[in-house]
Amino acid sequence: MALPVDPTSAAVADHHQRRYRGFLRLAVLRILAMLGAVLLGLCAPHAPAHAANGPQVTQLQGHLELDYSVEVRVEGLADWAADNDPRRLVPFIDGRALPGNPPEAIDVTRGRLLFHLRVNEDSRAVWTDLLGAPEGLRRPVTFSVGPVDGAPFDTVYGDGRRVMLTVISPVYGGIALLLVVVTLAVFVQLARTTSIIRKPAEGGLGPYDLGRFQMAVWFFLIYLSYTAIWLITDATDTIHPSLLALLGISAGTALSEAVIDAGGAPAPEPRQQALLDERQQRVREIGTRGMWQDGNEGAGGDPRERQQAARQRVMQIDRELRALQAPAPEMASRGLLHDLLSDAQGYRFDRFQIFAFTLILGVIFLSDVYNNLSMPELSPTLLGLMGLSSGTYIGFKLPNRS
């Protein structure tokens, strides 16, 4: 016979069972949470050991620009200097050391270093990478200090807090830009309205002259490059002897062309020479009126009529000479390219050759200055090529004056 079940006892047992299962679930969740926290702690990045114990750059005072001084505060410098020489410290910009820039003043107690940023033979390559191919007046960089042959110290001026490195001083850059623009504007105006790069012509403006144009191009390329390099690097001794040879070639081309164009008049043709001889004879006859009046030579006709006929013949000869010797009308300018690439006989390849060489070498010249912050040193082979091109151009002009 089955005993009756107490409903109250069954409810209590069921309640205890549910509480036990809830306790187990809560315990499992707590264990999983603890394991997750441990795993996160193991995977989280840890600061390097020297961040807490080694030196750290904490402050930069001054203008970060070439040929300027900056003061750097380094936390923990005294402890580091106890085993190392602080005179071997140099600035690090974008992670690259600047050799030849040791501190000018050192205060180990206060962690103070004073650097004067300058270009020398050891640091020229680094400065060229930092300042070359500029995209603006300033650029963001990371900054630190460290041993010249070691790694940089930890710094607050890392990727998340870059400082601005001045490439071109706004003041000097603005003044130089104004002068360059004014110079170019004046030159362009003179080139359009005067004979500064044109052939001389009476009563108007002649065509543009290729030799003078080439000389003007190389002058302004060197002028602009010299100014830009000085603004960025503060260097003034940047013109190589090869550039003097280059200017000499362009100036020699223009001078030789001017001498040829200003040469003497061409020799008279046979018809002109015959007329000149006859005119000279008629002039002598006009001056012998006394002999005609005496009538000693038996020349027929009235002496006055003969003198009048001689005068009329001289006038007629003068008209014929003016017609034969009248110079060809001065060539008016037909545009820059047309004037540079052609002459009275039409377009000439020798002109095109020297024009093309001038343009492509000018682009290479500016590219080298922009990227390397230095005037390119032209090889003797390249100078010889330019001299050959100019000589060919001058040589083709000589037959026209023979």
Coordinates of C-alpha atoms in Angstrom, one line a residue:
M1 CA 0.0 0.0 0.0
A2 CA 1.6 3.3 -1.1
L3 CA 2.0 6.1 1.4
P4 CA 0.4 9.4 0.5
V5 CA 2.8 12.1 -0.7
D6 CA 2.8 15.3 1.2
P7 CA 2.4 18.1 -1.3
T8 CA 4.2 20.6 0.9
S9 CA 7.4 18.4 1.1
A10 CA 7.5 18.0 -2.7
A11 CA 7.3 21.7 -3.2
V12 CA 10.1 22.4 -0.8
A13 CA 12.3 19.8 -2.4
D14 CA 11.7 21.2 -5.9
H15 CA 12.5 24.7 -4.6
H16 CA 15.9 23.6 -3.2
Q17 CA 16.7 21.8 -6.4
R18 CA 16.1 24.9 -8.5
R19 CA 18.3 27.0 -6.1
Y20 CA 21.1 24.5 -6.4
R21 CA 21.0 24.6 -10.2
G22 CA 21.1 28.4 -10.2
F23 CA 24.1 28.4 -7.8
L24 CA 25.9 26.0 -10.2
R25 CA 25.2 28.3 -13.2
L26 CA 26.4 31.4 -11.3
A27 CA 29.6 29.6 -10.2
V28 CA 30.4 28.5 -13.8
L29 CA 29.8 32.1 -15.1
R30 CA 32.2 33.5 -12.4
I31 CA 34.9 31.0 -13.3
L32 CA 34.5 31.9 -17.0
A33 CA 34.7 35.6 -16.3
M34 CA 37.9 35.1 -14.3
L35 CA 39.5 33.1 -17.0
G36 CA 38.5 35.8 -19.6
A37 CA 40.1 38.5 -17.5
V38 CA 43.3 36.4 -17.2
L39 CA 43.5 35.9 -21.0
L40 CA 42.9 39.6 -21.7
G41 CA 45.7 40.5 -19.3
L42 CA 48.1 38.1 -21.0
C43 CA 47.2 39.5 -24.5
A44 CA 47.3 43.2 -23.6
P45 CA 50.4 45.0 -24.9
H46 CA 52.9 45.9 -22.2
A47 CA 55.0 49.0 -22.1
P48 CA 58.7 48.4 -22.7
A49 CA 60.8 48.1 -19.6
H50 CA 62.7 51.3 -20.4
A51 CA 59.5 53.4 -20.5
A52 CA 59.3 53.2 -16.8
N53 CA 63.0 53.1 -15.9
G54 CA 64.9 54.6 -19.0
P55 CA 65.1 58.2 -20.1
Q56 CA 62.1 59.8 -21.8
V57 CA 61.9 63.1 -23.9
T58 CA 59.0 65.0 -22.2
Q59 CA 59.3 68.5 -23.6
L60 CA 60.7 70.4 -26.6
Q61 CA 61.1 74.2 -26.5
G62 CA 62.1 76.3 -29.5
H63 CA 61.7 76.4 -33.2
L64 CA 62.4 73.1 -35.0
E65 CA 64.2 74.5 -38.0
L66 CA 67.5 74.2 -39.6
D67 CA 70.1 76.6 -38.1
Y68 CA 67.9 77.2 -35.0
S69 CA 68.4 76.0 -31.4
V70 CA 66.0 73.8 -29.5
E71 CA 65.9 72.9 -25.8
V72 CA 65.0 69.3 -24.9
R73 CA 63.9 68.1 -21.5
V74 CA 64.7 64.4 -20.8
E75 CA 63.2 62.7 -17.7
G76 CA 65.7 60.2 -16.2
L77 CA 68.7 61.8 -17.9
A78 CA 70.7 61.8 -14.6
D79 CA 70.3 58.1 -14.1
W80 CA 71.2 57.4 -17.7
A81 CA 74.2 59.7 -17.6
A82 CA 75.6 57.8 -14.6
D83 CA 76.7 55.0 -16.9
N84 CA 76.8 56.8 -20.3
D85 CA 78.3 60.0 -21.9
P86 CA 75.6 62.6 -22.6
R87 CA 77.9 64.3 -25.1
R88 CA 77.2 61.5 -27.5
L89 CA 73.5 62.4 -27.6
V90 CA 72.1 63.8 -30.9
P91 CA 68.6 64.7 -32.1
F92 CA 66.5 62.0 -33.8
I93 CA 64.0 63.3 -36.4
D94 CA 61.6 60.8 -37.9
G95 CA 63.7 58.1 -36.2
R96 CA 66.9 59.1 -37.9
A97 CA 69.9 60.4 -36.0
L98 CA 71.6 63.7 -37.0
P99 CA 75.3 63.0 -36.6
G100 CA 77.5 66.0 -36.0
N101 CA 74.8 67.8 -33.9
P102 CA 75.9 67.1 -30.3
P103 CA 74.4 69.1 -27.4
E104 CA 75.8 72.6 -27.0
A105 CA 74.7 72.7 -23.3
I106 CA 74.0 69.9 -20.9
D107 CA 72.3 70.1 -17.5
V108 CA 72.1 66.6 -16.2
T109 CA 70.5 67.5 -12.9
R110 CA 67.5 69.1 -14.5
G111 CA 67.5 66.9 -17.6
R112 CA 68.1 69.8 -20.0
L113 CA 69.9 69.5 -23.4
L114 CA 70.4 72.4 -25.9
F115 CA 70.9 71.5 -29.6
H116 CA 71.8 73.8 -32.5
L117 CA 70.5 72.2 -35.7
R118 CA 72.9 72.5 -38.5
V119 CA 74.0 70.8 -41.8
N120 CA 77.4 69.2 -42.0
E121 CA 79.0 66.5 -44.1
D122 CA 77.8 63.8 -41.7
S123 CA 74.2 64.9 -41.5
R124 CA 73.7 66.2 -45.1
A125 CA 72.0 63.0 -46.3
V126 CA 69.6 63.0 -43.4
W127 CA 68.7 66.7 -43.9
T128 CA 68.2 66.1 -47.6
D129 CA 65.7 63.3 -46.9
L130 CA 63.9 65.5 -44.3
L131 CA 63.8 68.7 -46.3
G132 CA 64.0 67.5 -49.9
A133 CA 60.9 67.4 -52.2
P134 CA 59.0 69.8 -50.0
E135 CA 55.2 69.9 -50.2
G136 CA 54.8 73.0 -48.0
L137 CA 56.5 75.4 -45.7
R138 CA 56.3 72.8 -42.8
R139 CA 55.9 69.1 -42.3
P140 CA 55.0 66.9 -39.2
V141 CA 57.8 64.8 -37.8
T142 CA 58.6 62.7 -34.7
F143 CA 61.3 63.9 -32.4
S144 CA 63.6 62.4 -29.8
V145 CA 67.2 62.2 -28.7
G146 CA 69.6 59.4 -28.2
P147 CA 73.1 58.1 -28.7
V148 CA 74.5 58.8 -32.1
D149 CA 75.2 55.1 -32.6
G150 CA 72.2 53.8 -30.6
A151 CA 68.4 53.8 -30.4
P152 CA 66.4 57.0 -29.6
F153 CA 64.9 57.5 -26.2
D154 CA 61.2 57.1 -25.5
T155 CA 59.4 60.3 -26.4
V156 CA 56.1 62.0 -26.1
Y157 CA 56.6 63.4 -29.6
G158 CA 55.8 60.1 -31.4
D159 CA 53.3 59.2 -34.1
G160 CA 50.4 60.4 -32.0
R161 CA 51.9 63.8 -31.2
R162 CA 54.2 64.9 -34.0
V163 CA 55.9 68.3 -34.1
M164 CA 56.2 70.6 -37.1
L165 CA 59.6 70.9 -38.8
T166 CA 59.9 74.2 -40.7
V167 CA 61.2 73.6 -44.2
I168 CA 61.1 77.2 -45.5
S169 CA 60.9 80.2 -43.2
P170 CA 57.6 82.0 -43.9
V171 CA 59.2 85.4 -43.6
Y172 CA 62.3 84.9 -45.8
G173 CA 60.2 82.6 -48.1
G174 CA 57.7 85.3 -48.6
I175 CA 60.3 88.0 -49.4
A176 CA 62.2 85.7 -51.8
L177 CA 59.0 84.7 -53.5
L178 CA 58.0 88.3 -54.0
L179 CA 61.4 89.2 -55.5
V180 CA 61.3 86.2 -57.8
V181 CA 57.8 87.0 -59.0
V182 CA 58.7 90.6 -59.6
T183 CA 61.8 89.7 -61.5
L184 CA 60.0 87.2 -63.7
A185 CA 57.1 89.7 -64.3
V186 CA 59.5 92.4 -65.3
F187 CA 61.4 90.0 -67.6
V188 CA 58.2 88.8 -69.3
Q189 CA 57.1 92.3 -69.9
L190 CA 60.4 93.3 -71.3
A191 CA 60.5 90.2 -73.5
R192 CA 57.1 91.2 -75.0
T193 CA 57.8 94.9 -75.5
T194 CA 61.5 95.3 -76.0
S195 CA 64.4 93.6 -77.8
I196 CA 65.8 92.0 -74.6
I197 CA 65.7 88.5 -76.2
R198 CA 64.8 89.6 -79.8
K199 CA 66.9 90.3 -82.9
P200 CA 67.5 94.0 -83.4
A201 CA 65.1 95.6 -85.9
E202 CA 64.6 99.2 -87.1
G203 CA 61.2 100.7 -86.5
G204 CA 59.7 97.8 -84.6
L205 CA 60.2 94.5 -82.7
G206 CA 62.1 91.8 -84.4
P207 CA 61.6 88.0 -84.0
Y208 CA 62.7 86.2 -80.9
D209 CA 66.3 85.1 -80.9
L210 CA 67.2 81.5 -80.0
G211 CA 70.6 82.2 -78.6
R212 CA 69.3 84.9 -76.3
F213 CA 66.3 82.7 -75.3
Q214 CA 68.7 79.9 -74.3
M215 CA 70.8 82.3 -72.2
A216 CA 67.7 83.6 -70.5
V217 CA 66.4 80.1 -69.7
W218 CA 69.7 79.0 -68.0
F219 CA 70.0 82.3 -66.1
F220 CA 66.6 81.9 -64.5
L221 CA 67.0 78.2 -63.8
I222 CA 70.2 78.9 -61.8
Y223 CA 68.7 82.0 -60.3
L224 CA 65.6 80.3 -59.0
S225 CA 67.5 77.2 -57.8
Y226 CA 70.1 79.2 -56.0
T227 CA 67.4 81.1 -54.2
A228 CA 65.5 77.9 -53.2
I229 CA 68.5 76.1 -51.9
W230 CA 69.5 79.1 -49.8
L231 CA 66.0 79.4 -48.3
I232 CA 65.9 75.7 -47.3
T233 CA 69.5 74.9 -46.3
D234 CA 71.0 78.3 -45.7
A235 CA 73.9 77.4 -48.1
T236 CA 75.4 80.0 -50.4
D237 CA 78.3 78.1 -52.0
T238 CA 76.2 76.0 -54.3
I239 CA 77.3 76.9 -57.9
H240 CA 79.6 74.4 -59.4
P241 CA 82.3 75.2 -62.0
S242 CA 80.3 73.1 -64.5
L243 CA 77.4 75.6 -64.2
L244 CA 79.8 78.4 -65.1
A245 CA 80.8 76.4 -68.2
L246 CA 77.1 76.0 -69.0
L247 CA 76.5 79.7 -68.8
G248 CA 79.5 80.3 -70.9
I249 CA 78.2 78.0 -73.6
S250 CA 74.8 79.7 -73.7
A251 CA 76.4 83.2 -73.6
G252 CA 78.8 82.2 -76.4
T253 CA 76.0 80.9 -78.5
A254 CA 74.1 84.2 -78.2
L255 CA 77.3 86.3 -78.8
S256 CA 78.3 84.3 -81.9
E257 CA 74.8 84.6 -83.3
A258 CA 74.8 88.4 -82.7
V259 CA 78.2 88.8 -84.4
I260 CA 77.1 86.8 -87.4
D261 CA 73.8 88.7 -87.7
A262 CA 75.7 92.0 -87.4
G263 CA 78.3 91.1 -90.0
G264 CA 79.0 93.3 -93.1
A265 CA 76.7 93.5 -96.0
P266 CA 77.0 90.7 -98.5
A267 CA 79.2 91.3 -101.6
P268 CA 77.4 93.1 -104.4
E269 CA 76.1 91.1 -107.3
P270 CA 77.6 91.7 -110.8
R271 CA 74.8 93.9 -111.9
Q272 CA 75.1 96.0 -108.7
Q273 CA 78.9 96.2 -109.2
A274 CA 78.5 97.4 -112.8
L275 CA 76.0 100.1 -111.7
L276 CA 78.3 101.3 -108.9
D277 CA 81.3 101.5 -111.4
E278 CA 79.2 103.5 -113.9
R279 CA 77.9 105.8 -111.2
Q280 CA 81.4 106.6 -110.0
Q281 CA 82.4 107.4 -113.6
R282 CA 79.3 109.7 -114.1
V283 CA 80.1 111.5 -110.9
R284 CA 83.6 112.2 -112.2
E285 CA 82.1 113.5 -115.4
I286 CA 79.9 115.9 -113.6
G287 CA 83.0 117.3 -111.8
T288 CA 84.8 118.0 -115.1
R289 CA 82.5 120.7 -116.3
G290 CA 85.4 123.1 -117.0
M291 CA 87.0 120.7 -119.4
W292 CA 83.7 120.4 -121.3
Q293 CA 83.2 124.1 -121.4
D294 CA 86.7 124.6 -123.0
G295 CA 85.8 122.0 -125.6
N296 CA 89.4 120.9 -125.8
E297 CA 88.7 117.2 -126.0
G298 CA 86.5 117.4 -129.0
A299 CA 83.6 115.8 -127.3
G300 CA 80.4 116.3 -129.3
G301 CA 77.4 118.2 -127.9
D302 CA 76.9 121.1 -125.6
P303 CA 78.9 120.7 -122.3
R304 CA 75.8 121.7 -120.3
E305 CA 73.7 119.1 -122.0
R306 CA 76.3 116.4 -121.3
Q307 CA 76.5 117.4 -117.6
Q308 CA 72.7 117.3 -117.3
A309 CA 72.6 113.9 -119.0
A310 CA 75.3 112.7 -116.5
R311 CA 73.2 113.9 -113.6
Q312 CA 70.1 112.2 -114.9
R313 CA 72.0 109.0 -115.4
V314 CA 73.3 109.2 -111.8
M315 CA 69.8 109.6 -110.6
Q316 CA 68.6 106.7 -112.6
I317 CA 71.5 104.5 -111.3
D318 CA 70.6 105.4 -107.7
R319 CA 67.0 104.3 -108.3
E320 CA 68.2 101.0 -109.8
L321 CA 70.6 100.5 -106.9
R322 CA 67.9 101.1 -104.3
A323 CA 65.8 98.6 -106.0
L324 CA 68.6 96.0 -106.1
Q325 CA 70.1 96.7 -102.7
A326 CA 66.8 97.2 -100.8
P327 CA 67.1 95.0 -97.8
A328 CA 64.4 92.4 -97.3
P329 CA 61.7 93.7 -95.1
E330 CA 62.4 93.1 -91.4
M331 CA 60.9 89.8 -90.3
A332 CA 58.2 90.5 -87.8
S333 CA 57.6 88.2 -84.9
R334 CA 55.2 85.3 -85.6
G335 CA 55.1 83.9 -82.2
L336 CA 57.7 82.6 -79.8
L337 CA 57.9 79.0 -81.1
H338 CA 57.8 80.0 -84.7
D339 CA 60.6 82.5 -84.2
L340 CA 62.8 80.1 -82.2
L341 CA 62.4 77.1 -84.6
S342 CA 62.6 78.8 -88.0
D343 CA 64.4 81.5 -90.0
A344 CA 64.1 83.0 -93.4
Q345 CA 64.4 79.6 -95.0
G346 CA 61.7 78.0 -92.8
Y347 CA 61.9 75.5 -89.9
R348 CA 65.4 74.2 -89.2
F349 CA 66.4 71.0 -87.3
D350 CA 69.5 72.6 -85.8
R351 CA 67.2 75.1 -84.1
F352 CA 64.8 72.4 -82.9
Q353 CA 67.8 70.4 -81.6
I354 CA 69.2 73.1 -79.4
F355 CA 65.6 74.1 -78.3
A356 CA 64.8 70.5 -77.3
F357 CA 68.0 70.0 -75.4
T358 CA 67.5 73.2 -73.5
L359 CA 64.0 72.2 -72.3
I360 CA 64.8 68.6 -71.3
L361 CA 68.0 69.5 -69.5
G362 CA 66.1 72.3 -67.7
V363 CA 63.5 69.8 -66.4
I364 CA 66.2 67.5 -65.2
F365 CA 68.0 70.4 -63.6
L366 CA 64.9 71.5 -61.6
S367 CA 64.1 67.9 -60.6
D368 CA 67.6 67.4 -59.2
V369 CA 67.4 70.7 -57.2
Y370 CA 63.9 69.8 -55.9
N371 CA 64.8 66.3 -54.7
N372 CA 68.4 66.7 -53.6
L373 CA 68.6 70.4 -52.6
S374 CA 71.8 70.9 -54.6
M375 CA 72.8 72.2 -57.9
P376 CA 73.5 69.3 -60.3
E377 CA 77.1 69.0 -61.4
L378 CA 77.1 68.5 -65.1
S379 CA 79.5 66.0 -66.6
P380 CA 82.0 67.0 -69.3
T381 CA 80.2 64.7 -71.7
L382 CA 76.9 66.6 -71.2
L383 CA 78.6 69.9 -71.5
G384 CA 80.3 68.7 -74.7
L385 CA 76.9 67.6 -76.1
M386 CA 75.5 71.1 -75.4
G387 CA 78.6 72.7 -76.9
L388 CA 78.2 70.5 -80.1
S389 CA 74.5 71.4 -80.4
S390 CA 75.3 75.1 -80.1
G391 CA 78.2 74.8 -82.5
T392 CA 76.0 73.1 -85.1
Y393 CA 73.4 75.9 -84.8
I394 CA 76.1 78.6 -85.2
G395 CA 77.7 76.7 -88.1
F396 CA 74.4 76.6 -90.1
K397 CA 74.1 80.3 -89.7
L398 CA 77.5 81.0 -91.3
P399 CA 76.6 80.1 -94.9
N400 CA 73.8 82.7 -94.8
R401 CA 76.4 85.5 -94.3
S402 CA 79.0 84.3 -96.8

